[in-house]
Coordinates of C-alpha atoms and ligand atoms in Angstrom, one line a residue:
Chain A
M1 CA -15.7 -12.4 1.4
P2 CA -17.0 -15.9 1.2
T3 CA -19.9 -16.8 3.4
L4 CA -19.1 -19.4 6.0
P5 CA -20.8 -22.7 5.9
G6 CA -23.6 -23.2 8.4
V7 CA -23.6 -19.7 9.8
H8 CA -26.5 -17.5 9.1
L9 CA -24.8 -14.2 9.3
K10 CA -27.8 -11.9 9.4
D11 CA -29.2 -13.3 12.6
E12 CA -25.8 -13.7 14.2
I13 CA -24.9 -10.1 13.4
T14 CA -28.0 -8.7 14.9
K15 CA -27.6 -10.8 18.0
I16 CA -23.9 -10.1 18.5
S17 CA -24.0 -6.4 17.7
Q18 CA -26.9 -6.0 20.1
R19 CA -25.0 -7.8 22.8
L20 CA -21.9 -5.6 22.2
R21 CA -24.0 -2.5 22.5
E22 CA -25.6 -3.8 25.7
L23 CA -22.3 -4.6 27.2
G24 CA -20.9 -1.3 26.1
G25 CA -18.8 -3.5 23.8
A26 CA -15.3 -4.8 24.2
G27 CA -14.4 -1.5 22.7
E28 CA -14.7 0.2 26.0
R29 CA -11.3 -1.0 27.1
R30 CA -8.3 1.2 26.6
G31 CA -10.4 4.3 26.3
R32 CA -11.6 3.7 22.8
S33 CA -15.1 4.8 23.7
D34 CA -14.6 8.3 22.3
A35 CA -13.4 7.0 18.9
W36 CA -16.5 8.2 17.1
E37 CA -16.2 11.6 18.7
K38 CA -12.7 11.8 17.3
V39 CA -13.9 10.7 13.9
K40 CA -16.4 13.6 13.9
L41 CA -13.8 16.1 15.1
A42 CA -11.3 14.9 12.5
R43 CA -13.9 15.6 9.8
H44 CA -15.2 18.8 11.3
A45 CA -15.9 21.3 8.5
E46 CA -14.2 24.2 10.4
R47 CA -11.0 22.3 11.1
P48 CA -7.9 23.9 9.6
Y49 CA -6.9 22.4 6.3
T50 CA -3.5 22.3 4.7
L51 CA -3.9 25.8 3.1
D52 CA -5.0 27.2 6.5
Y53 CA -1.8 26.0 8.1
I54 CA 0.2 27.3 5.2
E55 CA -1.4 30.7 5.5
Q56 CA -0.6 30.8 9.2
M57 CA 2.9 29.3 9.1
F58 CA 4.4 30.2 5.8
P59 CA 3.7 33.7 4.4
G60 CA 5.0 34.0 0.9
F61 CA 4.3 30.3 0.1
I62 CA 4.9 29.6 -3.6
E63 CA 2.6 26.9 -5.0
L64 CA 4.0 24.5 -7.6
R65 CA 1.6 22.6 -9.7
G66 CA 1.2 19.7 -12.1
D67 CA 2.6 16.2 -12.5
R68 CA 4.2 16.8 -15.9
C69 CA 2.2 13.8 -17.2
F70 CA -1.4 14.5 -17.3
A71 CA -2.9 17.2 -15.0
D72 CA -2.7 19.2 -11.8
D73 CA -4.6 17.6 -8.9
P74 CA -6.1 20.2 -6.6
A75 CA -6.7 17.6 -4.0
I76 CA -3.0 17.9 -3.1
V77 CA -1.3 21.3 -2.8
A78 CA 2.4 21.6 -2.8
G79 CA 5.0 24.2 -2.9
L80 CA 8.0 26.1 -1.5
A81 CA 7.9 27.9 1.8
A82 CA 10.5 30.1 3.4
Y83 CA 11.0 28.9 6.9
Q84 CA 13.6 30.1 9.5
G85 CA 16.3 30.9 7.0
R86 CA 15.8 27.7 5.0
T87 CA 13.4 26.5 2.4
L88 CA 10.8 23.8 3.0
M89 CA 8.8 21.7 0.6
V90 CA 5.2 21.6 1.9
I91 CA 2.9 19.0 0.5
G92 CA -0.6 18.3 1.8
H93 CA -4.1 17.0 1.0
Q94 CA -6.6 19.8 0.6
K95 CA -10.3 19.7 1.2
G96 CA -12.8 22.4 0.3
R97 CA -15.1 24.3 2.6
D98 CA -18.0 25.4 0.4
L99 CA -19.8 23.4 -2.3
S100 CA -17.7 24.7 -5.2
S101 CA -14.4 24.4 -3.5
R102 CA -15.2 21.0 -2.2
T103 CA -15.9 19.8 -5.7
Y104 CA -12.8 21.6 -7.0
R105 CA -10.7 19.9 -4.3
N106 CA -12.5 16.6 -5.0
F107 CA -13.2 16.3 -1.2
G108 CA -9.5 15.9 -0.6
M109 CA -9.4 12.7 -2.5
P110 CA -6.3 12.6 -4.8
R111 CA -6.1 11.0 -8.2
P112 CA -2.9 9.4 -9.4
E113 CA -1.7 12.8 -10.8
G114 CA -1.8 14.2 -7.2
Y115 CA 0.6 11.5 -6.0
R116 CA 2.8 12.0 -9.1
K117 CA 3.0 15.7 -8.4
A118 CA 4.0 14.9 -4.8
Q119 CA 6.7 12.6 -6.0
R120 CA 8.0 15.1 -8.5
L121 CA 8.3 17.8 -5.9
M122 CA 9.8 15.4 -3.3
R123 CA 12.5 14.6 -5.8
L124 CA 13.0 18.3 -6.5
A125 CA 13.3 18.9 -2.7
D126 CA 15.8 16.1 -2.4
K127 CA 17.9 17.5 -5.2
F128 CA 18.3 20.8 -3.5
G129 CA 18.5 19.5 0.1
I130 CA 15.1 21.0 1.1
P131 CA 13.3 19.2 4.0
V132 CA 9.8 17.9 3.2
L133 CA 6.7 18.6 5.4
T134 CA 3.6 16.6 4.5
L135 CA 0.2 17.4 6.0
I136 CA -2.3 14.5 5.8
D137 CA -6.0 15.0 5.6
T138 CA -8.0 12.8 3.2
P139 CA -10.9 10.4 3.3
G140 CA -8.7 8.3 0.9
A141 CA -7.5 8.1 -2.6
Y142 CA -10.3 8.8 -5.2
P143 CA -12.1 5.6 -6.2
G144 CA -13.0 6.3 -9.8
V145 CA -12.7 4.6 -13.2
A146 CA -10.3 7.1 -14.7
A147 CA -8.2 7.2 -11.6
E148 CA -7.8 3.4 -11.8
E149 CA -7.0 3.5 -15.5
R150 CA -4.2 6.0 -14.8
G151 CA -2.8 3.6 -12.2
Q152 CA -4.0 4.7 -8.7
G153 CA -2.4 1.7 -7.0
G154 CA 1.0 2.2 -8.7
A155 CA 0.9 5.9 -8.0
I156 CA 0.5 5.3 -4.3
A157 CA 3.1 2.6 -4.3
R158 CA 5.6 4.9 -6.0
S159 CA 4.9 7.7 -3.6
L160 CA 5.9 5.3 -0.8
V161 CA 9.2 4.3 -2.4
T162 CA 9.9 7.9 -3.3
M163 CA 9.6 8.9 0.4
A164 CA 11.6 5.9 1.4
R165 CA 14.4 7.0 -0.8
L166 CA 14.7 10.7 0.2
G167 CA 17.9 11.9 1.7
V168 CA 16.4 15.1 3.1
P169 CA 14.6 15.2 6.5
T170 CA 10.9 14.4 6.2
V171 CA 8.1 15.2 8.7
A172 CA 4.5 14.0 8.3
I173 CA 1.7 15.3 10.4
I174 CA -1.8 13.9 10.3
I175 CA -4.0 17.0 10.7
G176 CA -7.4 15.6 10.1
E177 CA -8.5 12.4 8.4
G178 CA -5.7 9.9 7.7
G179 CA -7.8 7.7 5.4
S180 CA -6.2 4.5 4.2
G181 CA -3.6 4.1 1.5
G182 CA -4.4 7.6 0.1
A183 CA -3.1 9.1 3.4
L184 CA -0.2 6.7 3.9
A185 CA 1.2 7.6 0.5
L186 CA 2.4 10.9 2.0
A187 CA 3.3 9.6 5.4
L188 CA 6.4 7.4 5.1
A189 CA 8.5 10.0 6.9
D190 CA 11.3 10.3 9.5
R191 CA 8.8 11.7 12.0
V192 CA 5.1 10.8 11.9
M193 CA 2.9 12.8 14.2
M194 CA -0.8 13.1 14.8
L195 CA -2.9 16.0 16.0
E196 CA -4.9 15.0 19.1
N197 CA -8.2 14.9 17.3
S198 CA -7.1 13.4 14.0
I199 CA -7.6 9.8 13.0
Y200 CA -5.5 7.5 11.0
S201 CA -7.1 4.3 9.8
V202 CA -6.7 1.3 7.5
S203 CA -10.3 1.9 6.3
S204 CA -13.1 4.3 7.0
P205 CA -15.2 3.1 9.8
E206 CA -18.2 3.1 7.5
A207 CA -16.5 0.9 4.9
C208 CA -15.2 -1.4 7.7
A209 CA -18.6 -1.7 9.2
S210 CA -20.2 -2.5 5.8
I211 CA -17.7 -5.3 5.2
L212 CA -17.3 -6.9 8.6
W213 CA -20.7 -6.1 10.1
K214 CA -22.4 -6.1 6.7
D215 CA -24.0 -2.8 7.9
A216 CA -22.6 0.6 7.5
A217 CA -24.7 1.8 10.5
E218 CA -22.3 0.0 12.7
A219 CA -19.6 2.5 11.9
E220 CA -19.3 3.7 15.6
L221 CA -18.5 0.1 16.6
A222 CA -16.0 -0.2 13.8
A223 CA -14.4 3.0 14.7
R224 CA -13.6 1.6 18.2
A225 CA -12.5 -1.7 16.9
L226 CA -10.1 -0.2 14.3
M227 CA -8.0 1.7 16.9
L228 CA -7.8 4.8 14.8
T229 CA -7.5 7.6 17.3
S230 CA -4.2 9.4 18.2
D231 CA -4.2 7.7 21.6
D232 CA -4.7 4.3 19.9
L233 CA -1.8 4.9 17.5
D234 CA 0.3 6.1 20.3
E235 CA -0.4 2.9 22.3
L236 CA 0.4 0.8 19.2
Q237 CA 3.7 2.8 18.9
L238 CA 2.8 3.7 15.3
V239 CA 3.3 7.4 15.6
D240 CA 6.3 9.4 17.0
A241 CA 4.2 12.0 18.8
V242 CA 0.7 13.2 19.5
L243 CA 0.2 16.9 19.3
P244 CA -2.3 18.4 21.8
E245 CA -4.9 20.7 20.2
P246 CA -6.2 24.0 21.4
R247 CA -9.1 23.6 23.9
G248 CA -12.2 22.2 22.2
G249 CA -10.3 21.2 19.1
A250 CA -8.2 22.8 16.3
H251 CA -11.3 24.2 14.6
R252 CA -11.8 26.6 17.5
D253 CA -8.5 28.4 17.0
H254 CA -6.6 28.0 13.7
A255 CA -3.7 30.2 14.8
A256 CA -3.1 28.2 17.9
A257 CA -3.3 25.0 16.0
A258 CA -0.7 26.3 13.6
R259 CA 1.6 27.3 16.4
I260 CA 1.5 23.8 17.8
V261 CA 2.2 22.3 14.4
K262 CA 5.0 24.8 13.9
E263 CA 6.6 23.9 17.2
A264 CA 6.5 20.2 16.5
L265 CA 8.0 20.8 13.1
E266 CA 10.8 22.8 14.5
D267 CA 11.6 20.3 17.2
S268 CA 11.6 17.5 14.6
L269 CA 13.8 19.3 12.1
R270 CA 16.3 20.3 14.8
E271 CA 16.8 16.6 15.6
L272 CA 16.7 15.4 12.1
E273 CA 19.1 18.0 10.7
L274 CA 21.8 16.8 13.1
M275 CA 21.8 13.4 11.6
H276 CA 23.7 12.3 8.5
P277 CA 21.3 11.6 5.6
Q278 CA 22.5 8.0 5.5
E279 CA 21.6 7.6 9.2
R280 CA 18.2 9.3 8.7
R281 CA 17.4 6.9 5.9
R282 CA 18.6 3.8 7.9
E283 CA 16.4 4.9 10.8
R284 CA 13.5 5.4 8.6
F285 CA 13.9 1.9 7.1
E286 CA 14.3 0.4 10.5
K287 CA 11.2 2.1 11.8
F288 CA 9.0 0.8 9.0
R289 CA 10.7 -2.6 9.0
R290 CA 9.7 -3.1 12.6
V291 CA 6.0 -2.4 12.1
G292 CA 3.9 -5.5 12.8
V293 CA 2.9 -7.8 15.6
W294 CA 3.1 -11.6 15.1
R295 CA 3.8 -14.8 17.0
E296 CA 6.9 -16.8 16.3
D297 CA 7.9 -20.0 18.0
G298 CA 5.2 -19.3 20.6
L299 CA 6.3 -15.7 21.4
T300 CA 4.3 -12.6 20.5
L301 CA 6.7 -10.1 19.0
F302 CA 6.2 -6.4 18.7
Chain B
M1 CA -8.5 -1.4 2.5
A2 CA -9.9 -4.8 2.1
Q3 CA -13.0 -4.9 0.0
R4 CA -15.7 -7.3 -1.0
I5 CA -14.7 -9.0 -4.2
S6 CA -16.3 -12.2 -5.5
V7 CA -14.0 -14.9 -6.4
D8 CA -14.7 -18.4 -7.6
I9 CA -13.9 -20.5 -4.6
S10 CA -15.5 -23.9 -4.6
R11 CA -17.2 -24.4 -1.3
R12 CA -18.1 -27.6 0.4
G13 CA -21.6 -28.6 -0.6
D14 CA -21.5 -26.7 -3.9
N15 CA -20.5 -29.7 -5.9
E16 CA -22.2 -32.7 -7.4
P17 CA -21.2 -36.1 -6.1
D18 CA -18.6 -36.5 -8.8
G19 CA -17.3 -33.0 -7.9
S20 CA -18.3 -31.4 -11.2
F21 CA -19.5 -27.8 -11.2
N22 CA -20.4 -25.1 -13.6
C23 CA -17.8 -22.6 -14.9
P24 CA -18.6 -19.3 -13.2
A25 CA -17.8 -17.5 -16.5
C26 CA -19.4 -19.6 -19.3
G27 CA -21.6 -22.0 -17.3
Q28 CA -20.2 -25.1 -18.9
R29 CA -20.0 -28.2 -16.8
L30 CA -16.5 -28.7 -15.5
N31 CA -15.0 -31.9 -14.3
P32 CA -12.4 -31.3 -11.5
G33 CA -10.0 -33.9 -12.8
E34 CA -10.0 -32.5 -16.3
L35 CA -9.8 -29.0 -15.0
A36 CA -6.8 -29.8 -12.8
E37 CA -5.2 -31.3 -15.9
N38 CA -5.8 -28.0 -17.7
L39 CA -4.2 -26.0 -14.7
K40 CA -7.7 -24.9 -13.6
V41 CA -8.2 -23.0 -16.9
C42 CA -11.7 -23.5 -18.2
P43 CA -11.3 -25.4 -21.5
H44 CA -14.4 -23.7 -23.0
C45 CA -13.9 -20.1 -22.2
E46 CA -10.2 -19.8 -21.0
R47 CA -11.3 -18.4 -17.6
H48 CA -8.4 -18.7 -15.2
L49 CA -9.9 -20.0 -12.0
S50 CA -8.1 -19.2 -8.8
L51 CA -5.2 -21.4 -7.8
T52 CA -4.4 -22.2 -4.2
A53 CA -0.9 -21.3 -2.9
G54 CA 0.0 -25.0 -3.1
E55 CA -1.2 -25.4 -6.6
R56 CA 0.7 -22.3 -7.6
I57 CA 3.9 -23.6 -6.1
G58 CA 3.3 -26.9 -7.9
L59 CA 2.8 -25.0 -11.1
L60 CA 6.0 -22.9 -10.8
A61 CA 8.5 -24.8 -8.7
D62 CA 10.5 -27.7 -10.1
E63 CA 9.4 -30.9 -8.4
G64 CA 10.7 -31.2 -4.8
S65 CA 12.6 -27.8 -4.9
W66 CA 10.3 -25.8 -2.7
S67 CA 11.6 -24.9 0.7
E68 CA 9.6 -22.6 2.9
L69 CA 11.0 -19.6 4.7
S70 CA 9.7 -18.0 7.9
A71 CA 7.2 -20.8 8.2
S72 CA 6.9 -20.4 12.0
L73 CA 5.3 -16.9 11.8
R74 CA 1.7 -16.7 12.9
S75 CA -0.7 -13.8 13.3
A76 CA -1.3 -12.3 16.7
D77 CA -4.3 -10.2 17.7
P78 CA -2.7 -6.9 18.9
L79 CA -5.9 -4.9 18.6
E80 CA -8.0 -7.6 20.4
F81 CA -10.2 -7.0 17.4
F82 CA -13.9 -7.7 17.7
D83 CA -16.4 -7.7 14.9
L84 CA -18.9 -10.5 14.6
R85 CA -16.4 -13.1 15.5
P86 CA -13.0 -12.9 17.3
Y87 CA -10.0 -12.5 15.0
F88 CA -8.4 -15.7 16.3
E89 CA -11.4 -17.7 15.4
R90 CA -11.3 -16.3 11.8
I91 CA -7.7 -17.2 11.6
E92 CA -8.1 -20.7 12.9
E93 CA -11.0 -21.2 10.5
A94 CA -8.9 -20.0 7.6
E95 CA -6.0 -22.3 8.7
Y96 CA -8.4 -25.2 8.8
D97 CA -10.0 -24.5 5.5
T98 CA -6.9 -23.8 3.6
G99 CA -4.3 -25.9 5.4
L100 CA -2.1 -22.7 5.3
T101 CA -0.5 -20.7 8.0
E102 CA -1.2 -17.3 6.4
A103 CA -2.3 -15.6 3.3
M104 CA 1.3 -15.6 1.9
L105 CA 3.8 -18.3 1.7
A106 CA 7.5 -17.5 1.1
G107 CA 10.2 -19.8 0.2
T108 CA 13.0 -20.7 -2.2
A109 CA 12.5 -22.9 -5.2
R110 CA 14.0 -23.8 -8.6
M111 CA 12.3 -22.9 -11.8
H112 CA 13.7 -24.9 -14.7
K113 CA 16.8 -25.2 -12.4
M114 CA 17.0 -21.4 -11.8
E115 CA 17.1 -20.6 -8.1
V116 CA 14.5 -18.1 -7.1
V117 CA 12.8 -16.7 -4.0
L118 CA 9.1 -17.3 -4.5
V119 CA 6.3 -15.7 -2.5
V120 CA 2.7 -16.8 -3.2
M121 CA -0.5 -15.4 -1.9
D122 CA -3.7 -17.4 -1.4
F123 CA -7.0 -15.5 -1.6
R124 CA -8.8 -18.2 0.4
F125 CA -7.0 -17.2 3.5
M126 CA -9.1 -14.2 4.8
G127 CA -9.3 -12.8 1.3
G128 CA -5.6 -12.8 0.8
S129 CA -5.4 -9.8 3.1
M130 CA -2.1 -8.3 4.2
G131 CA -1.4 -8.2 7.9
S132 CA 1.7 -8.3 10.0
V133 CA 2.7 -11.8 9.0
V134 CA 2.3 -11.2 5.2
G135 CA 4.5 -8.0 5.6
E136 CA 7.2 -9.7 7.6
R137 CA 7.3 -12.8 5.3
F138 CA 7.7 -10.5 2.4
W139 CA 10.4 -8.5 4.1
R140 CA 12.4 -11.7 5.0
A141 CA 11.9 -13.0 1.5
V142 CA 13.4 -9.8 0.1
E143 CA 16.3 -10.1 2.5
H144 CA 16.9 -13.6 1.4
A145 CA 16.9 -12.5 -2.2
I146 CA 19.4 -9.8 -1.5
E147 CA 21.7 -12.2 0.4
T148 CA 21.5 -15.0 -2.1
R149 CA 21.1 -12.8 -5.2
F150 CA 18.3 -15.1 -6.3
P151 CA 15.6 -13.3 -8.2
L152 CA 12.3 -12.6 -6.5
V153 CA 9.0 -13.7 -7.9
A154 CA 5.8 -12.6 -6.1
V155 CA 2.5 -14.1 -7.1
C156 CA -0.2 -11.8 -5.8
A157 CA -3.9 -12.4 -4.9
S158 CA -5.3 -10.1 -2.3
G159 CA -8.4 -8.1 -1.3
G160 CA -6.1 -5.5 0.4
A161 CA -5.1 -4.7 4.0
R162 CA -6.4 -6.9 6.8
M163 CA -8.8 -4.8 8.8
Q164 CA -8.5 -6.9 11.9
E165 CA -5.0 -5.6 12.4
G166 CA -6.0 -2.0 11.8
M167 CA -3.1 0.5 11.2
L168 CA -0.6 -2.3 11.6
S169 CA -2.0 -3.7 8.4
L170 CA -2.0 -0.4 6.5
L171 CA 1.6 0.2 7.4
Q172 CA 2.6 -3.1 5.9
M173 CA 2.2 -1.2 2.6
A174 CA 5.0 1.1 3.8
K175 CA 7.0 -1.9 5.0
T176 CA 6.8 -3.9 1.8
A177 CA 7.5 -0.7 -0.2
C178 CA 10.7 -0.2 1.8
A179 CA 11.6 -3.8 1.2
T180 CA 11.3 -3.4 -2.6
E181 CA 13.4 -0.2 -2.3
L182 CA 16.2 -2.2 -0.5
L183 CA 15.9 -4.8 -3.3
S184 CA 16.3 -2.2 -6.0
E185 CA 19.7 -1.3 -4.7
V186 CA 21.1 -4.6 -6.0
P187 CA 20.8 -6.1 -9.5
V188 CA 18.4 -8.8 -8.4
P189 CA 15.3 -9.0 -10.7
F190 CA 11.9 -8.8 -9.1
V191 CA 8.9 -9.9 -11.1
S192 CA 5.3 -9.8 -9.8
V193 CA 2.5 -11.9 -11.2
L194 CA -0.9 -10.4 -10.6
T195 CA -3.6 -13.0 -10.4
H196 CA -7.4 -12.7 -9.8
P197 CA -8.0 -10.6 -7.7
T198 CA -5.2 -8.2 -6.7
T199 CA -6.6 -5.1 -5.2
G200 CA -6.2 -2.5 -2.4
G201 CA -3.1 -2.3 -0.3
V202 CA -1.2 -5.0 -2.2
M203 CA -1.9 -3.3 -5.5
A204 CA -0.7 -0.1 -3.9
S205 CA 2.6 -1.5 -2.6
F206 CA 4.9 -4.3 -3.7
A207 CA 2.7 -5.7 -6.5
T208 CA 3.1 -2.7 -8.6
L209 CA 6.8 -2.0 -7.6
A210 CA 8.3 -5.0 -9.5
D211 CA 10.8 -4.6 -12.3
V212 CA 8.4 -6.4 -14.6
I213 CA 4.7 -6.9 -13.9
M214 CA 2.9 -9.9 -15.4
A215 CA -0.8 -10.5 -15.2
E216 CA -3.0 -13.6 -15.6
P217 CA -5.8 -13.3 -18.3
G218 CA -9.0 -11.8 -16.9
A219 CA -7.7 -11.0 -13.5
L220 CA -9.3 -8.1 -11.7
L221 CA -6.4 -5.7 -10.8
C222 CA -7.3 -2.4 -9.2
F223 CA -6.8 -0.3 -6.1
S224 CA -10.5 0.4 -5.5
G225 CA -12.8 -2.5 -6.3
P226 CA -15.8 -2.1 -8.7
R227 CA -18.3 -2.2 -5.9
V228 CA -16.6 0.6 -4.0
I229 CA -16.5 2.7 -7.1
E230 CA -20.1 2.1 -8.0
Q231 CA -21.3 2.9 -4.5
T232 CA -19.2 5.9 -3.6
V233 CA -19.0 7.7 -6.9
K234 CA -22.1 6.3 -8.6
E235 CA -20.0 5.9 -11.7
K236 CA -21.0 3.5 -14.4
L237 CA -18.3 1.0 -14.9
P238 CA -17.1 0.2 -18.4
E239 CA -17.1 -3.4 -19.7
G240 CA -14.0 -5.2 -18.5
F241 CA -13.2 -2.5 -15.9
G242 CA -10.0 -3.2 -13.9
R243 CA -9.3 -6.5 -15.7
A244 CA -5.8 -7.5 -16.8
E245 CA -6.6 -6.6 -20.4
S246 CA -7.7 -3.1 -19.4
N247 CA -4.6 -2.7 -17.3
L248 CA -2.4 -3.7 -20.2
E249 CA -4.2 -1.3 -22.5
H250 CA -3.6 1.5 -20.0
G251 CA 0.0 0.7 -19.5
Q252 CA -0.2 -0.6 -15.9
V253 CA 1.3 -4.1 -16.6
D254 CA 3.9 -5.3 -19.0
M255 CA 2.2 -8.4 -20.3
I256 CA -0.6 -10.9 -19.9
V257 CA 0.7 -14.4 -19.6
P258 CA -1.6 -17.4 -19.9
R259 CA -1.1 -19.9 -17.1
H260 CA 0.3 -22.6 -19.3
E261 CA 3.2 -20.3 -20.4
L262 CA 3.8 -18.6 -17.0
K263 CA 6.7 -20.7 -15.8
D264 CA 8.6 -20.5 -19.1
R265 CA 8.0 -16.8 -19.4
L266 CA 9.1 -16.1 -15.9
V267 CA 12.4 -18.0 -16.3
Q268 CA 12.9 -16.3 -19.7
V269 CA 12.4 -12.8 -18.4
L270 CA 14.4 -13.4 -15.2
G271 CA 17.3 -14.8 -17.2
M272 CA 17.3 -11.9 -19.6
L273 CA 17.3 -9.4 -16.7
E274 CA 20.2 -11.2 -15.1
G275 CA 22.2 -11.2 -18.4
G276 CA 23.4 -7.6 -18.2
V277 CA 26.7 -6.1 -17.3
A278 CA 26.9 -3.7 -14.4
C279 CA 27.3 -0.2 -15.7
A280 CA 27.1 2.1 -12.7
L281 CA 27.9 5.7 -13.8
Q282 CA 29.7 8.5 -12.1
P283 CA 28.2 12.0 -12.6
L284 CA 29.8 13.2 -15.9
W285 CA 31.2 16.4 -14.4
E286 CA 33.0 14.5 -11.7
E287 CA 34.8 12.2 -14.1
E288 CA 38.5 12.4 -13.6
A289 CA 39.7 11.0 -16.8
G290 CA 38.0 10.9 -20.2
P291 CA 37.0 7.7 -21.8
P292 CA 39.9 5.4 -22.2
G293 CA 41.7 5.6 -25.6
G294 CA 41.1 3.1 -28.2
G295 CA 37.4 2.7 -27.2
G296 CA 34.7 1.8 -29.7
A297 CA 32.8 4.1 -31.9
L298 CA 30.6 5.2 -29.1
A299 CA 33.5 6.1 -26.9
K300 CA 35.1 8.1 -29.7
A301 CA 31.9 9.9 -30.4
F302 CA 31.7 10.6 -26.7
G303 CA 35.2 12.1 -26.8
R304 CA 34.2 14.4 -29.6
I305 CA 31.2 15.7 -27.6
K306 CA 33.5 16.4 -24.8
S307 CA 35.9 18.4 -26.9
F308 CA 33.0 20.6 -28.0
A309 CA 32.1 21.3 -24.5
N310 CA 35.6 22.7 -23.9
P311 CA 35.6 26.1 -25.5
S312 CA 39.4 26.2 -26.0
R313 CA 39.1 23.1 -28.2
R314 CA 36.1 24.2 -30.1
P315 CA 36.9 24.2 -33.8
P316 CA 37.2 27.7 -35.2
Q317 CA 33.9 29.1 -36.5
G318 CA 33.4 29.7 -40.2
Ligands
ZN401 ZN1 -15.7 -21.4 -18.8

C-alpha cells in the first residue's frame, strides 16, 4: 500500500493504537470485545473437525477422492452419506490433530485440487439430485508456489460458480475458522450458518493487523474491527442462522455439537426440499446479489 | 484478502522539475511526455507501467464514446471500521488523489465502433480493493450487458478484498461470481484483461471467470502475493513467479497482449466470439425425430450411428 505523503506512520500508529487501547477502543461497541476469545475458540485444537462431525452424524460415510486432474487433496474431505432415507454429499475442510496428521491435512489449507475435487463431487451430486452439505473450517487457501501455478485463484472462482449453478439444495455450516476466499469457495449455499464460536473473515486478524496496523501484534484489535464473530455476521445479516454450541464450546462435547449441526441441517433441508430447484436457485442468486452496503444519491442502502 | 504489493505509482514529490523519473524496472530516465506517447510502456525495457482508469478508458474507448454507469454509487462505512485512520478519511483521500469515485468504473463505450460494456479498475484507489461498490458496479455492468447484449470487457487491477468492509467485501467474490454465472446463460462474450497487479479476491472471482483471459506483459497475477507466500510458507520463489508469462506457461491465461495491440485484439476476439450460430442441443435420448433428411455428410454419418444403436437395424453379423 502506498505510503501517504506527510504522514509518519510509525509514530502515528503507536500513538493511535495506544489511545485505542486506553479507551478500550471503538471496538467495544456492539459487543465486539470478545472477538479475540472467539478467534481462539474457533481455532481450538480439540474442536470437532469435519471428520468428527461425519463420524457422529453419518455412519457408513463413503469417502470419494481425487480431482481427476492432478491429485487428491487431504485438506478437503468429501463423500456420500446415507441420511434419513436419502443420500447427502458431504464436503468439508479437514485439519489434523497431531503433528503428522496436521502435515498430511496441510493444516486444513486446500490447494487447487481440493477445490476441483469439491466441484467434481458437487456436479456429481447435482446429477443425481443429492443435496450438498459443506462444513467450513480453514485458515485459508494454501499460499504456495505450486498452488499458484496450478491456478489457485481460478479454482476458487470456479468453486463459486459451481455452487451458484447447482439445482440441488445446499447447506453450508462454518464450524471453525472461515478463513477468507478459501472458506467462501465452499460457502455459496442456499443456507449459510455459523456455529456460535466460529469465525468468518475477509482476512485473518494477524494478516489484517500486519497490513493495516503494520504490526501483526495488533491482531486482537483487528479481530474486533473486522466483525468476524457469529454475532457480527448475524448483525450484518450475512448468515442465515447462528447455531448455539454446547456449554463451554463445541470442543467440550463433540456429540452434542453434532446433534446441533444435524438439527440445523434437517430444518434447512426440510425447507429447501419443498422449493422448486429453479426457485432455490433464484433465491440463492438474490441473496448474494443483495450483499453490500453503499450510498446512492445520498442514501445508505443495505 | 488485500495484500501488500508494490506498484509503480508516481507520487507527488518523487519527480524532477521536468517530471522525469527512473523506470522502476531498468532504471533508465523516462520523460513523462514521451512515456505517455508510448502508452506508459518503457521504451527501453518494455515494462508496462500502471495506467489510471482514465488512461485505460482513453486507450480502449473510441473518442467520446464512454458513458459511465452507476456513477452515483459511493462507499458507506457499515462496520464503522477503525484502524489507524477512519475508513471515510481513506476514501476521501483516495477520491482526492485519483479523482475517481471508487476502485472500479463501469460504463458503455465503443471500441472500433463495437458497442461494449467496459469495467476498469484503478489500483491507486485503495489498492484497487473490492468492496460493496465495486461488486455492485460489476453486477449492474453485467445486467447491462445481458440487457443490451453488448460484450463485457473487464480490465482488472486489484490487491484483493477491501478489509475495511470485512465480510461484506469477501462476499463480493460470491456476488461477482454469481453475476458471471448469469452472464454465461446468454451468448454475450466476456473478456477479462489482467493488468499489474491482479491478486486476491478479484483473481479468485470474476477476473478468472471470463470466456477469454488476456494479460498485460509482466503483470503480477496470483491469488496469494509473493510476500504472503514467502512469509507464511517460507518458500523460495522462482524467478518471475506469478507474472503473466508464468501464468501463460501454466495455462492460467489465454494470451499476453502488449498494450499497443490491446484494443485491436479485444475487438478481434469479441467479434469472433459473436460470430457463431446458436446450437443449443437437446439430450440425444430425448430427441423426437432423427436428423432431418438431406443433411450434410455429418448428419448422414450421425444417422448411421443411430442405426447401429438400434439392434433391430444392426447389420447381420459375419
Ligand atoms: Zn524500463
